[in-house]
mmCIF file of C-alpha atoms in Angstrom:
data_model
loop_
_atom_site.group_PDB
_atom_site.id
_atom_site.type_symbol
_atom_site.label_atom_id
_atom_site.label_comp_id
_atom_site.label_asym_id
_atom_site.label_seq_id
_atom_site.Cartn_x
_atom_site.Cartn_y
_atom_site.Cartn_z
ATOM 1 C CA MET A 1 -0.008 0.042 -0.072
ATOM 2 C CA ALA A 2 1.323 3.468 -0.889
ATOM 3 C CA ASP A 3 2.032 5.647 2.211
ATOM 4 C CA VAL A 4 -1.081 7.780 1.751
ATOM 5 C CA GLU A 5 -2.952 4.892 1.663
ATOM 6 C CA VAL A 6 -2.008 3.599 5.233
ATOM 7 C CA ALA A 7 -2.313 7.042 6.096
ATOM 8 C CA LYS A 8 -5.929 7.624 5.338
ATOM 9 C CA CYS A 9 -6.629 3.721 6.447
ATOM 10 C CA LEU A 10 -5.679 4.938 9.723
ATOM 11 C CA SER A 11 -7.340 7.658 9.853
ATOM 12 C CA GLY A 12 -10.309 6.004 9.234
ATOM 13 C CA LEU A 13 -10.211 3.575 11.653
ATOM 14 C CA LEU A 14 -9.279 5.804 14.302
ATOM 15 C CA SER A 15 -12.733 7.919 13.031
ATOM 16 C CA GLY A 16 -14.422 4.821 12.890
ATOM 17 C CA ILE A 17 -13.549 4.159 16.632
ATOM 18 C CA ALA A 18 -14.249 7.125 18.032
ATOM 19 C CA GLN A 19 -17.815 6.619 16.404
ATOM 20 C CA MET A 20 -18.392 3.260 17.829
ATOM 21 C CA VAL A 21 -16.899 4.094 21.147
ATOM 22 C CA TYR A 22 -17.757 7.820 22.081
ATOM 23 C CA TYR A 23 -20.909 9.213 19.114
ATOM 24 C CA ASN A 24 -22.926 6.491 19.844
ATOM 25 C CA LYS A 25 -23.172 5.641 15.815
ATOM 26 C CA SER A 26 -24.127 1.610 16.711
ATOM 27 C CA GLU A 27 -24.132 1.189 13.026
ATOM 28 C CA ILE A 28 -20.293 1.230 12.908
ATOM 29 C CA THR A 29 -18.802 -2.044 13.670
ATOM 30 C CA GLU A 30 -15.816 -3.671 14.102
ATOM 31 C CA GLU A 31 -16.719 -6.147 11.052
ATOM 32 C CA LEU A 32 -17.709 -2.973 9.100
ATOM 33 C CA LEU A 33 -14.433 -0.868 9.637
ATOM 34 C CA LYS A 34 -12.509 -4.216 8.451
ATOM 35 C CA ASN A 35 -14.211 -4.657 5.270
ATOM 36 C CA GLU A 36 -14.120 -1.370 4.416
ATOM 37 C CA LEU A 37 -10.531 -0.470 5.233
ATOM 38 C CA TYR A 38 -9.079 -4.056 5.801
ATOM 39 C CA PRO A 39 -9.934 -6.346 3.707
ATOM 40 C CA GLU A 40 -7.215 -7.713 3.070
ATOM 41 C CA MET A 41 -6.161 -8.244 6.120
ATOM 42 C CA PRO A 42 -5.704 -11.508 7.907
ATOM 43 C CA GLN A 43 -8.980 -11.441 10.919
ATOM 44 C CA GLU A 44 -6.765 -12.144 13.454
ATOM 45 C CA GLU A 45 -4.079 -9.584 12.065
ATOM 46 C CA PHE A 46 -7.095 -6.612 12.030
ATOM 47 C CA LYS A 47 -8.382 -7.807 15.463
ATOM 48 C CA VAL A 48 -4.946 -7.012 17.083
ATOM 49 C CA LEU A 49 -4.692 -3.385 15.708
ATOM 50 C CA PHE A 50 -7.961 -2.548 16.292
ATOM 51 C CA GLU A 51 -7.691 -3.319 20.058
ATOM 52 C CA LYS A 52 -4.278 -1.810 20.270
ATOM 53 C CA MET A 53 -5.884 1.385 18.442
ATOM 54 C CA LYS A 54 -8.818 1.593 20.575
ATOM 55 C CA GLY A 55 -6.771 1.217 23.713
ATOM 56 C CA LEU A 56 -4.616 3.846 23.193
ATOM 57 C CA ILE A 57 -7.666 6.198 22.021
ATOM 58 C CA LYS A 58 -9.389 5.319 25.402
ATOM 59 C CA SER A 59 -6.101 5.974 27.318
ATOM 60 C CA ILE A 60 -5.380 9.450 25.228
ATOM 61 C CA ALA A 61 -9.022 10.456 25.853
ATOM 62 C CA THR A 62 -9.449 9.449 29.623
ATOM 63 C CA ALA A 63 -6.179 11.669 30.276
ATOM 64 C CA ASP A 64 -7.727 14.788 28.440
ATOM 65 C CA MET A 65 -3.825 14.249 26.922
ATOM 66 C CA ASP A 66 -2.865 18.369 25.803
ATOM 67 C CA HIS A 67 -0.356 18.379 22.989
ATOM 68 C CA ALA A 68 2.712 18.244 24.921
ATOM 69 C CA GLN A 69 1.409 15.261 26.914
ATOM 70 C CA LEU A 70 -0.047 13.438 23.664
ATOM 71 C CA GLU A 71 3.856 13.404 22.186
ATOM 72 C CA ALA A 72 5.425 12.273 25.279
ATOM 73 C CA PHE A 73 2.883 9.457 25.485
ATOM 74 C CA LEU A 74 3.448 8.384 21.534
ATOM 75 C CA THR A 75 7.224 8.841 21.561
ATOM 76 C CA ALA A 76 7.228 6.210 24.283
ATOM 77 C CA GLN A 77 4.962 4.179 22.445
ATOM 78 C CA THR A 78 7.313 4.034 19.667
ATOM 79 C CA LYS A 79 10.126 2.746 21.678
ATOM 80 C CA ARG A 80 8.015 0.137 23.143
ATOM 81 C CA HIS A 81 10.140 -3.070 21.940
ATOM 82 C CA GLY A 82 7.627 -6.510 21.290
ATOM 83 C CA GLY A 83 4.571 -6.804 19.976
ATOM 84 C CA GLY A 84 3.119 -3.278 21.562
ATOM 85 C CA GLY A 85 5.487 -0.538 19.487
ATOM 86 C CA LEU A 86 4.037 2.034 17.646
ATOM 87 C CA SER A 87 4.953 2.616 13.833
ATOM 88 C CA ALA A 88 6.045 6.476 13.267
ATOM 89 C CA GLU A 89 3.159 6.304 10.923
ATOM 90 C CA GLN A 90 0.580 5.062 13.688
ATOM 91 C CA ALA A 91 1.644 7.862 15.912
ATOM 92 C CA ALA A 92 1.166 10.581 13.490
ATOM 93 C CA ALA A 93 -2.315 9.425 12.284
ATOM 94 C CA LEU A 94 -2.792 9.223 16.400
ATOM 95 C CA SER A 95 -1.992 12.693 16.705
ATOM 96 C CA ARG A 96 -3.649 14.242 14.108
ATOM 97 C CA PHE A 97 -6.620 12.279 15.526
ATOM 98 C CA TRP A 98 -6.784 14.259 18.635
ATOM 99 C CA LYS A 99 -5.960 17.303 17.340
ATOM 100 C CA SER A 100 -9.159 17.565 15.301
ATOM 101 C CA GLN A 101 -11.183 14.923 17.954
ATOM 102 C CA ARG A 102 -10.242 16.392 21.364
ATOM 103 C CA VAL A 103 -13.032 18.502 21.843
ATOM 104 C CA ARG A 104 -15.864 16.551 20.478
ATOM 105 C CA VAL A 105 -14.553 13.145 22.632
ATOM 106 C CA ARG A 106 -14.418 15.229 25.787
ATOM 107 C CA GLU A 107 -17.716 16.754 24.771
ATOM 108 C CA SER A 108 -19.156 12.987 24.928
ATOM 109 C CA LEU A 109 -17.197 12.282 27.780
ATOM 110 C CA LEU A 110 -19.276 14.848 29.627
ATOM 111 C CA ALA A 111 -22.543 14.069 27.760
ATOM 112 C CA GLN A 112 -22.251 10.506 29.442
ATOM 113 C CA HIS A 113 -21.736 11.954 32.710
ATOM 114 C CA ARG A 114 -24.613 14.032 33.221
ATOM 115 C CA TRP A 115 -27.401 11.609 34.596
ATOM 116 C CA GLU A 116 -29.722 14.093 35.853
ATOM 117 C CA PRO A 117 -32.236 15.620 33.001
ATOM 118 C CA THR A 118 -30.624 18.597 31.019
ATOM 119 C CA LEU A 119 -32.247 21.483 29.374
ATOM 120 C CA ARG A 120 -33.158 20.684 25.676
ATOM 121 C CA GLY A 121 -35.352 23.828 25.085
ATOM 122 C CA LEU A 122 -37.219 26.153 26.504
ATOM 123 C CA SER A 123 -40.142 28.993 24.923
ATOM 124 C CA TRP A 124 -42.287 31.243 26.951
ATOM 125 C CA ARG A 125 -45.078 33.656 26.575
ATOM 126 C CA VAL A 126 -46.702 36.102 28.540
ATOM 127 C CA ASP A 127 -50.419 36.832 29.183
ATOM 128 C CA LEU A 128 -52.575 39.877 30.459
ATOM 129 C CA GLN A 129 -55.785 38.074 32.117
ATOM 130 C CA THR A 130 -58.226 40.864 31.604
ATOM 131 C CA GLY A 131 -60.891 39.194 33.704
ATOM 132 C CA ASP A 132 -62.898 35.698 33.727
ATOM 133 C CA SER A 133 -66.463 34.836 32.504
ATOM 134 C CA HIS A 134 -67.686 35.863 36.171
ATOM 135 C CA GLY A 135 -67.225 39.473 35.368
ATOM 136 C CA ASN A 136 -64.307 39.195 38.473
ATOM 137 C CA ALA A 137 -61.550 41.746 37.561
ATOM 138 C CA ASP A 138 -59.737 40.742 40.442
ATOM 139 C CA HIS A 139 -57.395 38.518 38.671
ATOM 140 C CA ARG A 140 -55.936 40.957 36.151
ATOM 141 C CA GLY A 141 -51.885 40.906 35.869
ATOM 142 C CA PRO A 142 -49.640 39.419 33.481
ATOM 143 C CA VAL A 143 -49.292 35.919 33.818
ATOM 144 C CA ALA A 144 -45.960 34.178 32.600
ATOM 145 C CA LEU A 145 -46.081 30.547 30.975
ATOM 146 C CA MET A 146 -42.886 28.774 30.500
ATOM 147 C CA GLU A 147 -42.698 25.386 29.131
ATOM 148 C CA LEU A 148 -39.646 23.501 29.638
ATOM 149 C CA GLU A 149 -37.917 20.423 27.689
ATOM 150 C CA LEU A 150 -36.195 18.183 30.133
ATOM 151 C CA GLY A 151 -34.165 15.010 29.161
ATOM 152 C CA ARG A 152 -31.579 12.234 29.275
ATOM 153 C CA ALA A 153 -29.804 11.131 27.050
ATOM 154 C CA GLY A 154 -31.577 9.057 24.441
ATOM 155 C CA GLN A 155 -34.658 9.414 26.298
ATOM 156 C CA ASP A 156 -37.803 10.915 25.328
ATOM 157 C CA SER A 157 -38.474 15.098 26.161
ATOM 158 C CA GLU A 158 -41.074 15.543 29.272
ATOM 159 C CA PHE A 159 -42.433 19.395 28.468
ATOM 160 C CA LEU A 160 -43.275 20.612 31.770
ATOM 161 C CA CYS A 161 -44.944 24.154 31.589
ATOM 162 C CA LEU A 162 -44.933 26.319 34.458
ATOM 163 C CA GLU A 163 -46.859 29.662 35.391
ATOM 164 C CA PHE A 164 -45.792 32.500 37.252
ATOM 165 C CA ASP A 165 -46.827 35.214 38.391
ATOM 166 C CA GLU A 166 -44.626 38.769 39.242
ATOM 167 C CA THR A 167 -44.184 37.896 42.365
ATOM 168 C CA LYS A 168 -42.729 34.623 42.182
ATOM 169 C CA VAL A 169 -40.923 35.965 38.582
ATOM 170 C CA ASN A 170 -38.634 38.253 41.017
ATOM 171 C CA GLN A 171 -37.994 35.616 43.768
ATOM 172 C CA VAL A 172 -36.643 33.731 40.662
ATOM 173 C CA LEU A 173 -34.820 36.049 39.199
ATOM 174 C CA LYS A 174 -33.222 36.886 42.806
ATOM 175 C CA LYS A 175 -32.068 33.348 42.889
ATOM 176 C CA MET A 176 -30.827 33.299 39.827
ATOM 177 C CA ALA A 177 -28.468 36.333 40.414
ATOM 178 C CA ASP A 178 -27.721 34.235 43.514
ATOM 179 C CA ILE A 179 -26.156 31.154 40.980
ATOM 180 C CA GLN A 180 -24.627 33.797 38.711
ATOM 181 C CA GLU A 181 -22.814 35.213 41.166
ATOM 182 C CA SER A 182 -21.499 31.727 42.654
ATOM 183 C CA ILE A 183 -20.296 30.883 39.228
ATOM 184 C CA ASP A 184 -18.060 34.024 39.027
ATOM 185 C CA ARG A 185 -16.617 33.912 42.269
ATOM 186 C CA ILE A 186 -15.945 30.432 41.135
ATOM 187 C CA VAL A 187 -14.389 31.218 37.603
ATOM 188 C CA GLN A 188 -12.068 34.134 39.565
ATOM 189 C CA ARG A 189 -10.892 31.481 41.930
ATOM 190 C CA THR A 190 -9.945 28.690 39.399
ATOM 191 C CA MET B 1 -58.158 31.279 30.996
ATOM 192 C CA ASP B 2 -61.185 32.457 29.038
ATOM 193 C CA SER B 3 -61.169 34.192 25.597
ATOM 194 C CA SER B 4 -60.670 38.423 26.904
ATOM 195 C CA ASP B 5 -57.099 37.204 27.628
ATOM 196 C CA ARG B 6 -54.230 38.970 25.024
ATOM 197 C CA ILE B 7 -50.895 37.103 24.748
ATOM 198 C CA ILE B 8 -48.676 40.014 25.135
ATOM 199 C CA PHE B 9 -45.559 38.510 24.116
ATOM 200 C CA SER B 10 -43.717 35.303 23.362
ATOM 201 C CA SER B 11 -40.544 33.395 22.669
ATOM 202 C CA SER B 12 -41.225 31.738 19.765
ATOM 203 C CA PRO B 13 -43.852 32.371 17.384
ATOM 204 C CA PRO B 14 -47.443 31.087 17.689
ATOM 205 C CA GLY B 15 -47.260 28.267 14.880
ATOM 206 C CA GLU B 16 -44.504 26.255 17.593
ATOM 207 C CA ARG B 17 -45.971 26.441 20.259
ATOM 208 C CA ARG B 18 -46.759 22.673 20.465
ATOM 209 C CA HIS B 19 -47.580 21.799 23.987
ATOM 210 C CA GLN B 20 -50.218 22.995 25.766
ATOM 211 C CA SER B 21 -49.747 21.232 28.223
ATOM 212 C CA THR B 22 -51.032 21.247 32.073
ATOM 213 C CA ARG B 23 -50.611 24.474 33.815
ATOM 214 C CA ILE B 24 -48.002 23.740 36.449
ATOM 215 C CA SER B 25 -46.738 26.399 39.593
ATOM 216 C CA LEU B 26 -43.443 26.735 40.906
ATOM 217 C CA VAL B 27 -43.302 26.402 44.896
ATOM 218 C CA ASP B 28 -39.713 26.550 45.571
ATOM 219 C CA MET B 29 -36.810 26.603 43.561
ATOM 220 C CA GLN B 30 -33.075 25.314 45.326
ATOM 221 C CA TRP B 31 -30.031 25.092 43.541
ATOM 222 C CA LYS B 32 -26.594 24.099 43.022
ATOM 223 C CA LEU B 33 -23.487 25.110 41.770
ATOM 224 C CA GLY B 34 -21.466 21.537 40.717
ATOM 225 C CA MET B 35 -17.834 20.706 39.600
ATOM 226 C CA ALA B 36 -17.698 17.212 37.706
ATOM 227 C CA VAL B 37 -14.004 16.701 38.808
ATOM 228 C CA SER B 38 -13.708 13.328 37.596
ATOM 229 C CA SER B 39 -14.871 10.055 36.260
ATOM 230 C CA ASP B 40 -14.114 6.353 35.480
ATOM 231 C CA THR B 41 -13.893 7.543 31.690
ATOM 232 C CA CYS B 42 -12.622 10.932 32.185
ATOM 233 C CA ARG B 43 -9.846 11.765 34.323
ATOM 234 C CA SER B 44 -10.289 15.154 34.490
ATOM 235 C CA LEU B 45 -13.983 16.525 33.589
ATOM 236 C CA ASN B 46 -13.397 19.976 34.872
ATOM 237 C CA SER B 47 -16.841 20.722 34.115
ATOM 238 C CA PRO B 48 -18.964 23.145 36.552
ATOM 239 C CA TYR B 49 -22.910 22.842 35.988
ATOM 240 C CA VAL B 50 -26.140 24.280 37.655
ATOM 241 C CA SER B 51 -28.395 21.921 38.586
ATOM 242 C CA LEU B 52 -32.002 23.148 39.627
ATOM 243 C CA LEU B 53 -34.852 21.160 42.192
ATOM 244 C CA LEU B 54 -38.260 22.201 41.267
ATOM 245 C CA LYS B 55 -41.231 21.823 43.914
ATOM 246 C CA ILE B 56 -43.986 22.355 41.595
ATOM 247 C CA VAL B 57 -47.936 22.162 42.446
ATOM 248 C CA GLU B 58 -49.745 20.132 39.701
ATOM 249 C CA PRO B 59 -53.369 21.022 39.484
ATOM 250 C CA SER B 60 -54.899 18.112 41.689
ATOM 251 C CA GLY B 61 -52.958 19.560 44.144
ATOM 252 C CA GLN B 62 -50.252 17.110 44.227
ATOM 253 C CA ILE B 63 -46.068 18.624 45.266
ATOM 254 C CA CYS B 64 -43.883 16.701 43.259
ATOM 255 C CA GLN B 65 -39.751 17.433 42.629
ATOM 256 C CA ARG B 66 -37.884 17.531 39.473
ATOM 257 C CA ALA B 67 -34.317 18.505 38.802
ATOM 258 C CA PHE B 68 -32.078 18.893 36.225
ATOM 259 C CA GLU B 69 -28.766 19.801 34.854
ATOM 260 C CA MET B 70 -27.938 22.764 32.550
ATOM 261 C CA THR B 71 -23.739 23.483 31.605
ATOM 262 C CA ILE B 72 -23.087 27.306 32.649
ATOM 263 C CA PRO B 73 -23.614 29.019 29.325
ATOM 264 C CA GLN B 74 -27.028 27.407 29.342
ATOM 265 C CA PHE B 75 -27.971 28.203 32.353
ATOM 266 C CA GLN B 76 -26.590 31.751 31.247
ATOM 267 C CA ASN B 77 -28.971 31.859 28.839
ATOM 268 C CA PHE B 78 -32.117 30.649 30.874
ATOM 269 C CA HIS B 79 -31.115 33.190 33.029
ATOM 270 C CA LYS B 80 -31.235 35.965 30.332
ATOM 271 C CA GLN B 81 -34.793 34.650 28.944
ATOM 272 C CA PHE B 82 -35.978 34.803 32.066
ATOM 273 C CA LYS B 83 -34.991 38.812 32.480
ATOM 274 C CA GLU B 84 -36.526 38.956 29.219
ATOM 275 C CA MET B 85 -39.961 37.590 30.640
ATOM 276 C CA ALA B 86 -40.052 39.926 33.540
ATOM 277 C CA ALA B 87 -39.279 42.577 31.282
ATOM 278 C CA ILE B 88 -42.214 42.596 29.822
ATOM 279 C CA MET B 89 -44.487 41.196 32.580
ATOM 280 C CA GLU B 90 -42.726 44.962 34.035
ATOM 281 C CA THR B 91 -44.233 47.037 30.922
ATOM 282 C CA VAL B 92 -47.641 45.301 30.873
#
């Protein structure tokens, strides 16, 4: 295989592994990757390559390596003797892969660890109640309706429609200001 | 609400408001600012988040809770929307 071809197949393999492990693409399988990228390679040899690359990606992702750490890690791997060593092309492919995918892999890892529902969407409106059918004007005043879309990864959303009068809105705003203050304090410290 | 109500302002066009669900009142809201430090698949997460616990009353009178998380940017957008909503209410 020409060098360019080798590099392309390696990149494809690393990308495919990321799709399987981090991006939840269930249609990507080890078998598919072999058939698409390394059809001529013996099964056992491909399995070894696959597991080695997967293990390295996981190590890099778990440590969330920066550029310097990655280079040191890959250099150490290329110096290993015996079957565990990494070729220069493989090291280069891993370096390119991590440079382009680090942020996305990290986002995926963060999302995997959000076990509570998250806020998927939000819409609101303000109504003015001008009276009711009994001719009663006591209920005048603006009413806010806020619809929150909540859900966990891979599950359907729940829609919560909350009703607020002005007093309640101001109470919530005060709490939100407290939250923002806490955030600002933490950001200053770190 | 009867037909004399007027919609003053909405964050989304009328066609997009799909869910005319039961109106729920908020009794209390508790909050927590947390930091996800580490996990089994990522040793240094360093990810701050805001967690809210809403105590709500359904029309039946039943009180229940709902908790959810937001990233800092998500919270800041939530806060901004709330402020916009409050500003509209004041002008009415």
